[in-house]
Tab-separated table of C-alpha atoms and ligand atoms in Angstrom:
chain	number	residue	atom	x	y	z
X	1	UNK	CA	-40.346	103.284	48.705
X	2	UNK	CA	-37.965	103.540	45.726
X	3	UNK	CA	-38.752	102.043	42.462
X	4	UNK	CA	-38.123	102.678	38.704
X	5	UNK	CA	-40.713	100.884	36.654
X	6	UNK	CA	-42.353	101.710	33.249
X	7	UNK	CA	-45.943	102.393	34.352
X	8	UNK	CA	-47.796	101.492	38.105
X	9	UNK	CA	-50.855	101.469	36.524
X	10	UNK	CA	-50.004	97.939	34.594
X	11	UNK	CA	-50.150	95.999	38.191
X	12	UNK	CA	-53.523	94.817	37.458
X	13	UNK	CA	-52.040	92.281	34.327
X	14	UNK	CA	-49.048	91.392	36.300
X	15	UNK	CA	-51.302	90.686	39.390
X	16	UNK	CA	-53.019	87.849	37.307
X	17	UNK	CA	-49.972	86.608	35.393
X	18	UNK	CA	-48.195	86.225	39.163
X	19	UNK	CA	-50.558	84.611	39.918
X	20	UNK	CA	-51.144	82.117	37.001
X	21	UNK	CA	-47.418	81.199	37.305
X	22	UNK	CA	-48.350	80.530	41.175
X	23	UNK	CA	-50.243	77.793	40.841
X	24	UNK	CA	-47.672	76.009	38.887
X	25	UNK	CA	-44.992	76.072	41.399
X	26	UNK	CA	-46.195	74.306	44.082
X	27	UNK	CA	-42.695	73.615	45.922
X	28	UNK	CA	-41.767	77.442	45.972
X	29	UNK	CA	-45.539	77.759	47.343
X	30	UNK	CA	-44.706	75.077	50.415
X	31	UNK	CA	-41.293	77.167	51.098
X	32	UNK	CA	-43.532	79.984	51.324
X	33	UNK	CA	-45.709	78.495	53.857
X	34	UNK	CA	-43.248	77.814	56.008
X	35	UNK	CA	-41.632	80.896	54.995
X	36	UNK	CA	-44.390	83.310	56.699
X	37	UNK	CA	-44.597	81.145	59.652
X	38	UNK	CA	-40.624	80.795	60.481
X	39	UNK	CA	-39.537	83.862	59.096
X	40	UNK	CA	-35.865	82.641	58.684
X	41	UNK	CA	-34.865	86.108	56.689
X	42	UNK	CA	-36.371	88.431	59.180
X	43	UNK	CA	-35.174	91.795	58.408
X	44	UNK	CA	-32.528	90.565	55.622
X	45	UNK	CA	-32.058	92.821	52.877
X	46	UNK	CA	-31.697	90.812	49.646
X	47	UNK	CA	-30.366	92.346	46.330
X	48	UNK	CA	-32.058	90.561	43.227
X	49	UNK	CA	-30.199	90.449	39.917
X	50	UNK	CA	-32.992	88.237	37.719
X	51	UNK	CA	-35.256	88.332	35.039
X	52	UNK	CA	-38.245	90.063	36.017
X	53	UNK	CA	-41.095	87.653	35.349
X	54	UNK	CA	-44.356	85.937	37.104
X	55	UNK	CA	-41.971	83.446	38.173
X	56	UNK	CA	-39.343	85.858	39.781
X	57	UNK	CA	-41.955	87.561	41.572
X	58	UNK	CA	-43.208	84.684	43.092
X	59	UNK	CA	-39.806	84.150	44.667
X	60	UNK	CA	-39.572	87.628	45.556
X	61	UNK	CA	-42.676	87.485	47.195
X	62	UNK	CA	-41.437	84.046	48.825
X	63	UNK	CA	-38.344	86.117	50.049
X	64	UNK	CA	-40.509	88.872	51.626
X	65	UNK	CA	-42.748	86.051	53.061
X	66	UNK	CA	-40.010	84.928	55.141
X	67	UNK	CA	-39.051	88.341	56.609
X	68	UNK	CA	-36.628	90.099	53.871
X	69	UNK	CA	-36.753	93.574	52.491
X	70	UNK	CA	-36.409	93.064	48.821
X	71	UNK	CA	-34.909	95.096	45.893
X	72	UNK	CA	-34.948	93.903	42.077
X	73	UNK	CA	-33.102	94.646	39.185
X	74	UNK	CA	-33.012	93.273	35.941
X	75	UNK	CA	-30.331	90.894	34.254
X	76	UNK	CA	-31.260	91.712	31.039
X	77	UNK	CA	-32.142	94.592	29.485
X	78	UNK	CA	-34.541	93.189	27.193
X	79	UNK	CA	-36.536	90.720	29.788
X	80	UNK	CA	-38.434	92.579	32.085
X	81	UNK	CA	-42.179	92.161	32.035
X	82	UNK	CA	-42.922	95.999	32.925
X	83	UNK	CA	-46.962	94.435	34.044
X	84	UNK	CA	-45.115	92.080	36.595
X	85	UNK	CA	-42.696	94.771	37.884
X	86	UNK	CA	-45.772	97.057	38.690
X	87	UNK	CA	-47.090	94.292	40.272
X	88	UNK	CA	-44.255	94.177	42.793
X	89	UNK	CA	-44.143	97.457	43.706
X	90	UNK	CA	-47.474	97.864	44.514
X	91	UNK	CA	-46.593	93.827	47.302
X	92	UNK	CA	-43.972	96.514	48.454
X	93	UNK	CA	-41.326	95.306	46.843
X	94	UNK	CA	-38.373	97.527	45.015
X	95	UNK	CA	-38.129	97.055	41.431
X	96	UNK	CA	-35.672	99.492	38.923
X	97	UNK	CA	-36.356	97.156	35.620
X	98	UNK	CA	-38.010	98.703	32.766
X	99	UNK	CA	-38.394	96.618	29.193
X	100	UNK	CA	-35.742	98.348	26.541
X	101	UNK	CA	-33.878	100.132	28.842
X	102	UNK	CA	-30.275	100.812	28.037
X	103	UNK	CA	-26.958	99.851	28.412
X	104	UNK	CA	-26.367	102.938	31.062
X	105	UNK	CA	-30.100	102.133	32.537
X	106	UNK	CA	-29.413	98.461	33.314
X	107	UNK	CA	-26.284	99.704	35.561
X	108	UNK	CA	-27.743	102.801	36.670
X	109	UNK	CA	-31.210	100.845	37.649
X	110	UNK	CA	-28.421	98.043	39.299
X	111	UNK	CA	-26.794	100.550	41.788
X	112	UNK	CA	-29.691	101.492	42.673
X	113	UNK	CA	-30.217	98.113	44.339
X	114	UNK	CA	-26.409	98.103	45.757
X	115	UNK	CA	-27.011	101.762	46.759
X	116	UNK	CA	-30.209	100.331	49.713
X	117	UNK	CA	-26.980	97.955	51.203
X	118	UNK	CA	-28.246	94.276	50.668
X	119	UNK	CA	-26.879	91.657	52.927
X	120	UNK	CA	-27.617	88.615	50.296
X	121	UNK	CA	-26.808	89.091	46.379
X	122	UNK	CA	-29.321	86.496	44.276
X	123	UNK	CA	-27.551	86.861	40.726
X	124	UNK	CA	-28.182	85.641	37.365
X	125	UNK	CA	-25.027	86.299	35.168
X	126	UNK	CA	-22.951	87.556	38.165
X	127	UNK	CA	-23.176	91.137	36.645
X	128	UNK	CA	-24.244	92.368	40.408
X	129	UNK	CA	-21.548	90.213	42.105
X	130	UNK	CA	-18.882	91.787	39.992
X	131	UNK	CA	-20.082	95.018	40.081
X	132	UNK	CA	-20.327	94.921	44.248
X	133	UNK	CA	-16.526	93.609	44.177
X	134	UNK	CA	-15.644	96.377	41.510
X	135	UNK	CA	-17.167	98.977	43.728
X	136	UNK	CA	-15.848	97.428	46.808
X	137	UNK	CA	-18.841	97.310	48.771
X	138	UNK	CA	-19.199	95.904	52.383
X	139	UNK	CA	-21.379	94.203	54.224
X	140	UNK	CA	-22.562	91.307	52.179
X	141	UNK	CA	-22.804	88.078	53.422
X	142	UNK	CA	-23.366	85.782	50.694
X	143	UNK	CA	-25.064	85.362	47.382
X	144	UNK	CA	-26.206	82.771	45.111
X	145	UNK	CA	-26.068	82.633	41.160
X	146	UNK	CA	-28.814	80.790	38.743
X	147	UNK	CA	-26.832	80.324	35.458
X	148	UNK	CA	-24.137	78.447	33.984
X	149	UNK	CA	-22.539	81.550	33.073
X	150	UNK	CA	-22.658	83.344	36.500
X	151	UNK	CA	-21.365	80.164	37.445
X	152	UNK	CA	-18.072	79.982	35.451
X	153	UNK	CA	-17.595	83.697	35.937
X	154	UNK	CA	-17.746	83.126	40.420
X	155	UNK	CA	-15.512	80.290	39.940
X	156	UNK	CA	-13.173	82.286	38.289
X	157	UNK	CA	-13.405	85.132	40.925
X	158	UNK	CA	-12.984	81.916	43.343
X	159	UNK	CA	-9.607	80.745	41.181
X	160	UNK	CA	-8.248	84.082	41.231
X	161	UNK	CA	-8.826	84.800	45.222
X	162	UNK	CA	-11.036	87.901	44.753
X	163	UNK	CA	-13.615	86.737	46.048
X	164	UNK	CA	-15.472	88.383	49.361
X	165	UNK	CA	-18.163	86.090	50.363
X	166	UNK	CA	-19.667	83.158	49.515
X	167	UNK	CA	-21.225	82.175	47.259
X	168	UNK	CA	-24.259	79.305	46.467
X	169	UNK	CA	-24.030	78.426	42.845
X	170	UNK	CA	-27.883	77.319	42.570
X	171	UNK	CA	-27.402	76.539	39.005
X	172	UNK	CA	-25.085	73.237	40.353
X	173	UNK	CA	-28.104	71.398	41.955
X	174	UNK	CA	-29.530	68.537	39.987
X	175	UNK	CA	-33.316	69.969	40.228
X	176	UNK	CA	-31.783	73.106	38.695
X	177	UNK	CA	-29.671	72.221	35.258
X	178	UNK	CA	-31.108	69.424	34.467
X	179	UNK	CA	-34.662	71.092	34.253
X	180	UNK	CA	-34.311	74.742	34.173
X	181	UNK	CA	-31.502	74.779	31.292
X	182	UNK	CA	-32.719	71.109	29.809
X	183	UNK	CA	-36.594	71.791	28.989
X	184	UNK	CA	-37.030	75.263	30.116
X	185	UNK	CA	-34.666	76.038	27.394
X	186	UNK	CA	-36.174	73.947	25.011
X	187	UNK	CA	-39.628	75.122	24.634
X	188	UNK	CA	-38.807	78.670	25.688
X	189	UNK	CA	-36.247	79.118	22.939
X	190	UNK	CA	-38.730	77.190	20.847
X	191	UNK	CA	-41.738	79.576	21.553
X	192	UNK	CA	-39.445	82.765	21.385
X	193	UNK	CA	-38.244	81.758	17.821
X	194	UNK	CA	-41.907	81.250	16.888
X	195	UNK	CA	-43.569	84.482	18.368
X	196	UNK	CA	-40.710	86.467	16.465
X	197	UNK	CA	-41.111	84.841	13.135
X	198	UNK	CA	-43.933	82.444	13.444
X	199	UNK	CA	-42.176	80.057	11.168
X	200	UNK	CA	-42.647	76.191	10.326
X	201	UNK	CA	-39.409	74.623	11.948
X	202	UNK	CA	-40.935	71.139	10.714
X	203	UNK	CA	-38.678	70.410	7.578
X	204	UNK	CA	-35.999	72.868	7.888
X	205	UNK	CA	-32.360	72.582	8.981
X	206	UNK	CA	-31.974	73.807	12.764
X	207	UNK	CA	-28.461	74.090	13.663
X	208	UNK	CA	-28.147	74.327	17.600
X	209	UNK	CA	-24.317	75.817	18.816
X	210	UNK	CA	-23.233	74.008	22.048
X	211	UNK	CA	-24.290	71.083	23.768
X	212	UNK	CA	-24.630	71.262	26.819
X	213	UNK	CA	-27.599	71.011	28.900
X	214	UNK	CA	-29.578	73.949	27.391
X	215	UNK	CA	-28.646	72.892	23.837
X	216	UNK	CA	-29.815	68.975	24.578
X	217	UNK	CA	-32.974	70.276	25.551
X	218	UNK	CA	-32.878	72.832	22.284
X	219	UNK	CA	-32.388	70.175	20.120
X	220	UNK	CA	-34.638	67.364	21.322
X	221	UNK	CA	-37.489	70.437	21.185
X	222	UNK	CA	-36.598	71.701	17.549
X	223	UNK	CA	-36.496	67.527	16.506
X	224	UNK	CA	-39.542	67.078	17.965
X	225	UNK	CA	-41.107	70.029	16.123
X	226	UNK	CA	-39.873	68.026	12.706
X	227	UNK	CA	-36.373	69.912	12.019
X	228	UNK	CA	-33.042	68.270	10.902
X	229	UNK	CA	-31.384	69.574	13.799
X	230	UNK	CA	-27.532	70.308	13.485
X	231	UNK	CA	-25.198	70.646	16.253
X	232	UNK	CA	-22.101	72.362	16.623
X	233	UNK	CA	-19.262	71.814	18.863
X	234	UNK	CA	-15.407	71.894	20.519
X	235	UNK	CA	-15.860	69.455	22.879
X	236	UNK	CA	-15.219	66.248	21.500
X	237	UNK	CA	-17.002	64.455	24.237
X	238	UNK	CA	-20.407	66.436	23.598
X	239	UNK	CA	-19.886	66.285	19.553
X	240	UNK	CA	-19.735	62.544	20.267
X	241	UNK	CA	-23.128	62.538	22.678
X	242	UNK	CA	-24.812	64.340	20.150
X	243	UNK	CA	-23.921	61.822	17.548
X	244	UNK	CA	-25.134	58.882	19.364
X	245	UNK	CA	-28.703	61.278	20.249
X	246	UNK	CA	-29.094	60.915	16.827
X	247	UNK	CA	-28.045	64.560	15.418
X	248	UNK	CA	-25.942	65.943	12.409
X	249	UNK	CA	-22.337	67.364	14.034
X	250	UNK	CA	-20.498	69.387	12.003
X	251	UNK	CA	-18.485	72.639	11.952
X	252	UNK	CA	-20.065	76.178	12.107
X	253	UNK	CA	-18.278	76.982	8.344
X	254	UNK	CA	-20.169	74.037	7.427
X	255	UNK	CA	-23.016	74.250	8.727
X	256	UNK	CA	-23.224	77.745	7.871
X	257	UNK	CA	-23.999	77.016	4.238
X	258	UNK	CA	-26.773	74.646	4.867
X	259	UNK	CA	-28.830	75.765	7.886
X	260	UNK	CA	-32.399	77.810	7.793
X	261	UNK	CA	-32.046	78.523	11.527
X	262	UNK	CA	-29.385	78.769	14.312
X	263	UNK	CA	-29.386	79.685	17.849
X	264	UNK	CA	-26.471	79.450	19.828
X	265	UNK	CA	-26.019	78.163	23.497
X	266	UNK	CA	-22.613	78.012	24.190
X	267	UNK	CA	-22.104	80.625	27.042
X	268	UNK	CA	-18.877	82.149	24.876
X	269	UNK	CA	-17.728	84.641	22.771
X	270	UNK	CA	-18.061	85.348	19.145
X	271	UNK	CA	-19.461	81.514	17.828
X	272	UNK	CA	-21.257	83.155	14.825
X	273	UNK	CA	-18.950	85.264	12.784
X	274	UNK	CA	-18.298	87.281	9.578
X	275	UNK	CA	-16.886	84.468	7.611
X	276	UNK	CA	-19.972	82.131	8.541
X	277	UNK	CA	-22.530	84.679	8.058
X	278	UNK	CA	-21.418	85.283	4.868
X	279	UNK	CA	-21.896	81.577	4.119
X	280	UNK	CA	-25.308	81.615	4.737
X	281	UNK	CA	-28.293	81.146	2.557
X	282	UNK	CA	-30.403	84.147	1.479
X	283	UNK	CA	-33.578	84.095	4.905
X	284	UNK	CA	-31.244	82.574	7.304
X	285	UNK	CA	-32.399	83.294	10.736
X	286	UNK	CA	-29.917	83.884	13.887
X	287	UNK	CA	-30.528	84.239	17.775
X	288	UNK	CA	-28.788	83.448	20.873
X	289	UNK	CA	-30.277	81.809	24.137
X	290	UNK	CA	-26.831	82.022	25.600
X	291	UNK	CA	-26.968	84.318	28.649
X	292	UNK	CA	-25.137	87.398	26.722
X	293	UNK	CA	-25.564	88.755	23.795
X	294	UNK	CA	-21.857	87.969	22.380
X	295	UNK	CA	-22.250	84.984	20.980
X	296	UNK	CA	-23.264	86.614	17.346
X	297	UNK	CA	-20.675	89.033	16.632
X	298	UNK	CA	-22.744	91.648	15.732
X	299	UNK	CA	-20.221	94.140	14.563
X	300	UNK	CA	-19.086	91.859	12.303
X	301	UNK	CA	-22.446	91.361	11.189
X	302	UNK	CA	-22.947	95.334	10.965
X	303	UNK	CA	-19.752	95.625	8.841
X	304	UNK	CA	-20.596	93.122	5.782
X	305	UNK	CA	-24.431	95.079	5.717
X	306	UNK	CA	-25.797	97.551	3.427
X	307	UNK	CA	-29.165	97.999	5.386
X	308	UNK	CA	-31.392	96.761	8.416
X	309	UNK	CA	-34.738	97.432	8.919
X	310	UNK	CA	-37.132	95.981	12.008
X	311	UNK	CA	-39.976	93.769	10.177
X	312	UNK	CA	-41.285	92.375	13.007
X	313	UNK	CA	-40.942	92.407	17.075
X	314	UNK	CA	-37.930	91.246	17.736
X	315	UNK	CA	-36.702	89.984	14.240
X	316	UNK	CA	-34.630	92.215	12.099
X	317	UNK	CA	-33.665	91.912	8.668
X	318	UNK	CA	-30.320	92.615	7.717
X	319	UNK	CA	-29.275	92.621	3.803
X	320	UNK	CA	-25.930	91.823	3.120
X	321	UNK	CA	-23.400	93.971	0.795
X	322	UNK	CA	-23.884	90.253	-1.098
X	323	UNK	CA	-27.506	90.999	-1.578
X	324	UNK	CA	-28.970	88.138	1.184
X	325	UNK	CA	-31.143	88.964	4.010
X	326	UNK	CA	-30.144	87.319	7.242
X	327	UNK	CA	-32.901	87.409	10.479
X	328	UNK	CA	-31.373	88.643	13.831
X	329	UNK	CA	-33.733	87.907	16.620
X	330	UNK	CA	-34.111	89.860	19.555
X	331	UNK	CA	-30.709	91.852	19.248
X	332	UNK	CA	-28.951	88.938	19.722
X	333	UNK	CA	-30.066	88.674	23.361
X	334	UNK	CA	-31.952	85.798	25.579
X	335	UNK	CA	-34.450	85.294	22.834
X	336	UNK	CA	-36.420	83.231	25.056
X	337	UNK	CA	-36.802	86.115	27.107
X	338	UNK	CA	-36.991	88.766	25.165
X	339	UNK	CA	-39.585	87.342	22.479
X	340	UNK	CA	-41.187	85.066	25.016
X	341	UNK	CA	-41.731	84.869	28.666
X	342	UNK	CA	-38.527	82.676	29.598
X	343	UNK	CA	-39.163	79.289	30.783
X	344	UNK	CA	-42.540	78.223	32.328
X	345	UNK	CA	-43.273	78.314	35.915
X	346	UNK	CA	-43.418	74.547	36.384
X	347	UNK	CA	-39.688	74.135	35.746
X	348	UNK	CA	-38.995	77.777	37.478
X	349	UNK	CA	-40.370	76.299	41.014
X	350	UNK	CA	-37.365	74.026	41.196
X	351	UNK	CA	-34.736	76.163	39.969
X	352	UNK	CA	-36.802	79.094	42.559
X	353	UNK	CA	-37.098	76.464	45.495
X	354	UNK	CA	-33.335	76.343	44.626
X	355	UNK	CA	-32.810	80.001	45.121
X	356	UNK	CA	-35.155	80.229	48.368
X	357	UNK	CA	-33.524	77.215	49.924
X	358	UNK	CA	-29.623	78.920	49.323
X	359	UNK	CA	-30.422	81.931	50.758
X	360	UNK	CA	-31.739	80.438	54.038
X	361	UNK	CA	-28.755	77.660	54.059
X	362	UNK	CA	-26.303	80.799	53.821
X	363	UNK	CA	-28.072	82.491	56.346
X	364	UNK	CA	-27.632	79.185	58.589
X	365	UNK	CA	-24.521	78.571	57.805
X	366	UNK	CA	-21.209	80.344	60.060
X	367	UNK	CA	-18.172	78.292	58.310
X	368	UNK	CA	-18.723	79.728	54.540
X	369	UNK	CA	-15.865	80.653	52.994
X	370	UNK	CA	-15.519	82.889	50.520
X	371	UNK	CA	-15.983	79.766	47.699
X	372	UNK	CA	-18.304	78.694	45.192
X	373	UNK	CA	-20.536	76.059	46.967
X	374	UNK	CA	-22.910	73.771	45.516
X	375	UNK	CA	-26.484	72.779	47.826
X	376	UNK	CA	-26.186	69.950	49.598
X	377	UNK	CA	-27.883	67.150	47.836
X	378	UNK	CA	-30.203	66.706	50.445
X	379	UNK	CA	-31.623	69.740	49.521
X	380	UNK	CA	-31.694	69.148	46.141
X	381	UNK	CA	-32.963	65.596	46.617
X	382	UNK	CA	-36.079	67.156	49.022
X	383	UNK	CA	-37.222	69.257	46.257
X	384	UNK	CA	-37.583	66.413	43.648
X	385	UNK	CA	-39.426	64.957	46.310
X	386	UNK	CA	-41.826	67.415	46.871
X	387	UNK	CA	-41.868	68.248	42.808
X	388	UNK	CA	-42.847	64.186	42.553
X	389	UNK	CA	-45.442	64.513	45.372
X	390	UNK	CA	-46.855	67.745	44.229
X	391	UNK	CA	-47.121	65.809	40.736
X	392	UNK	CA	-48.908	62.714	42.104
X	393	UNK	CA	-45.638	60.642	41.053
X	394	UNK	CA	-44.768	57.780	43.788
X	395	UNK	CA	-41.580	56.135	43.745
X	396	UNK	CA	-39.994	52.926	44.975
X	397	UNK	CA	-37.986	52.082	48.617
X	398	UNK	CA	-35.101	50.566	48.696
X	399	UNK	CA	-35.770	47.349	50.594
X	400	UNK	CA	-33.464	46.591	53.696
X	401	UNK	CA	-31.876	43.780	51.581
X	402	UNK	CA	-30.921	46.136	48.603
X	403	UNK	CA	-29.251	48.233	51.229
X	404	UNK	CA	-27.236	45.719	52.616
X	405	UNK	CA	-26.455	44.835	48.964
X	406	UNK	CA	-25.353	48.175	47.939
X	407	UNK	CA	-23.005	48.802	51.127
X	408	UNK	CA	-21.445	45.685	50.448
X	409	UNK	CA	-18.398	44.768	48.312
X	410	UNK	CA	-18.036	41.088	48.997
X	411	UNK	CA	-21.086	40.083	46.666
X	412	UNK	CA	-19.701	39.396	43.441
X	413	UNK	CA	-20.101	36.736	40.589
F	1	ADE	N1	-34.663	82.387	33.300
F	1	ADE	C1	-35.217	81.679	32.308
F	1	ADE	N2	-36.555	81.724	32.368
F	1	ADE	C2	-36.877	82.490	33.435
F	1	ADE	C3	-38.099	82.909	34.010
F	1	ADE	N3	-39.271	82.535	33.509
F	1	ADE	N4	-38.034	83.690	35.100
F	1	ADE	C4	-36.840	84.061	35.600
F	1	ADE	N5	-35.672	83.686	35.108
F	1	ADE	C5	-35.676	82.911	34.025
């Protein structure tokens, strides 16, 4: 078997961690069940583009479960756990991910995946997707993407008619974004910010770029750890929301001057710049949970410094030609993942059931085009269920009268 890890002999860790994550995703655990006694992906090959964590490698091992041959490469350079990977190659399962590796490595470790001909892409960032359609390479049925930004990037593919199969965007479902990119983000971003710096957020100014789901969660977190939390936008309609939640909304020049730490979550280019870095106080701290890292423009940042050094793991201090020192965390990459362990398994077993379930619905499916789809919201509505049950949480029934009452538009005053 083919594989490209950092060191086999780490399996033993990973072996634990896996399984420590498994007990916290109990849906992904029932898909698995039924998994190794249906074997819907019998003899599939799937080609995995994710972070390679406990929680991945439970759904890789849910994926081999249910019949596929399995091949993993990271979507980020900095977020492999090299234990975890070992761990998978010695379930049988082909890994090329290796913590630090390079620019060149995170491609060449990618076509190594492409070059064993998977049938089903599972993406996070839609770097494998594009790459398959740059290299023109046949024979895949469908994929499926996790992230917002994957997302936007296959719906653009979509929009411009280059796109050669179909495609599940998992990050669409209801049990996925409003979990996975609400409080997975939160506390992950939260605990990678801390294990980098181990600084007091309670008191200081917290300035959160974007609003969207991951930033909501981002902000409730860092208010709930005691910050004045700050949020930029250039939305007007999610400048407004974050108004009414109860935050400070104001631009990045301004904000600039006044904040002790910012992260930015807006899935786009360039949000922290020259001119705002230069605004900021002497100990300001920067990192990005956005899903690349070019949301700090670190050239600019390179060009207006007279030296770096590393002081810790993933934080390094930059002093400015102007004499401050300014904090770049984890390279500007996922520092959630990089500094921490990405979000915890209890919110990765919906986004994961997510995954699972996509792959089999493609697989089950004959009148895909070649679109962005979302799941079904059966689907998505099943795993809530089973995340409730698996929680202890009942719910109420409709009655047969409320039924009536909601199909009906004669009721009125
Ligand atoms: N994305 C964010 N957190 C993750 C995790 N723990 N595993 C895989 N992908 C992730």
């Amino acid at each position: 078997m083919e594989y490209n890890i950092k060191d086999r002999r780490l399996s033993k860790d990973g072996y634990k961690r896996i399984e420590w994550a498994e007990t916290k995703m109990p849906v992904l655990r029932l898909i698995r069940e039924r998994f190794i006694k249906e074997k819907p992906l019998k003899n599939k090959r799937i080609g995995c583009c994710l972070h390679v964590t406990t929680e991945t490698a439970n759904l890789a091992m849910t994926l081999k479960a249910g019949g596929a041959k399995v091949f993993l490469t990271a979507s980020n350079p900095l977020s492999t756990q090299d234990d975890v990977a070992a761990a998978l190659v010695e379930e049988g399962i082909s890994v090329f991910a290796i913590k630090g590796e390079s620019r060149s490595e995170y491609y060449h470790n990618m076509n190594q995946v492409i070059k064993n001909q998977p049938e089903i892409l599972i993406d996070d960032g839609a770097d494998l997707i594009s790459t398959v359609h740059k290299k023109k390479v046949k024979g895949i049925i469908g994929g499926t993407e996790e992230t917002t930004t994957g997302v936007i990037r296959l719906k653009q593919m979509a929009k411009d008619n280059v796109l050669q199969f179909p495609v599940i965007a998992v990050n669409d479902s209801l049990t996925k974004h409003l979990f996975d990119n609400r409080y997975g983000t939160g506390q992950s971003t939260i605990d990678g910010i801390l294990r980098a710096t181990n600084i007091l957020i309670s008191g200081c100014n917290f300035v959160v770029a974007g609003y969207g789901w991951c930033g909501k969660g981002l902000a409730m977190r860092a208010r709930g750890c005691g910050a004045n939390v700050i949020v930029t936008e250039v939305d007007p309609i999610k400048a407004l929301e974050a108004r009414m939640d109860g935050y400070q909304v104001m631009p990045m020049i301004e904000a600039a001057k006044i904040g002790d730490i910012f992260i930015t979550v807006t899935g786009d280019i360039n949000v922290i710049r020259k001119e705002h870095i230069l605004k900021m106080k002497d100990g300001a701290i920067i990192g990005n949970s956005g899903h690349f890292d070019v949301e700090i423009d670190k050239n600019g940042l390179k060009q207006i410094t007279r030296r770096k050094r590393m002081l810790r793991e993933f934080c390094e201090e930059y002093t400015l030609k102007n004499g401050r020192r300014i904090y770049l965390l984890a390279e500007g990459r996922l520092v959630n993942l990089a500094a921490a362990e990405g979000h915890p398994a209890m919110v990765m077993d919906m986004s994961f059931a997510n995954q699972a379930l996509a792959v089999e619905y493609i697989l089950k499916s004959s009148d895909l085009e070649n679109k962005v789809y979302s799941l079904p919201l059966e689907i998505d509505q099943e795993i809530a269920r089973l995340k409730l049950k698996s929680m202890g949480i009942k719910i109420d029934k409709l009655t047969p009268e409320q039924e009536r009452y909601l199909a009906s538009w004669e009721l009125g005053t």
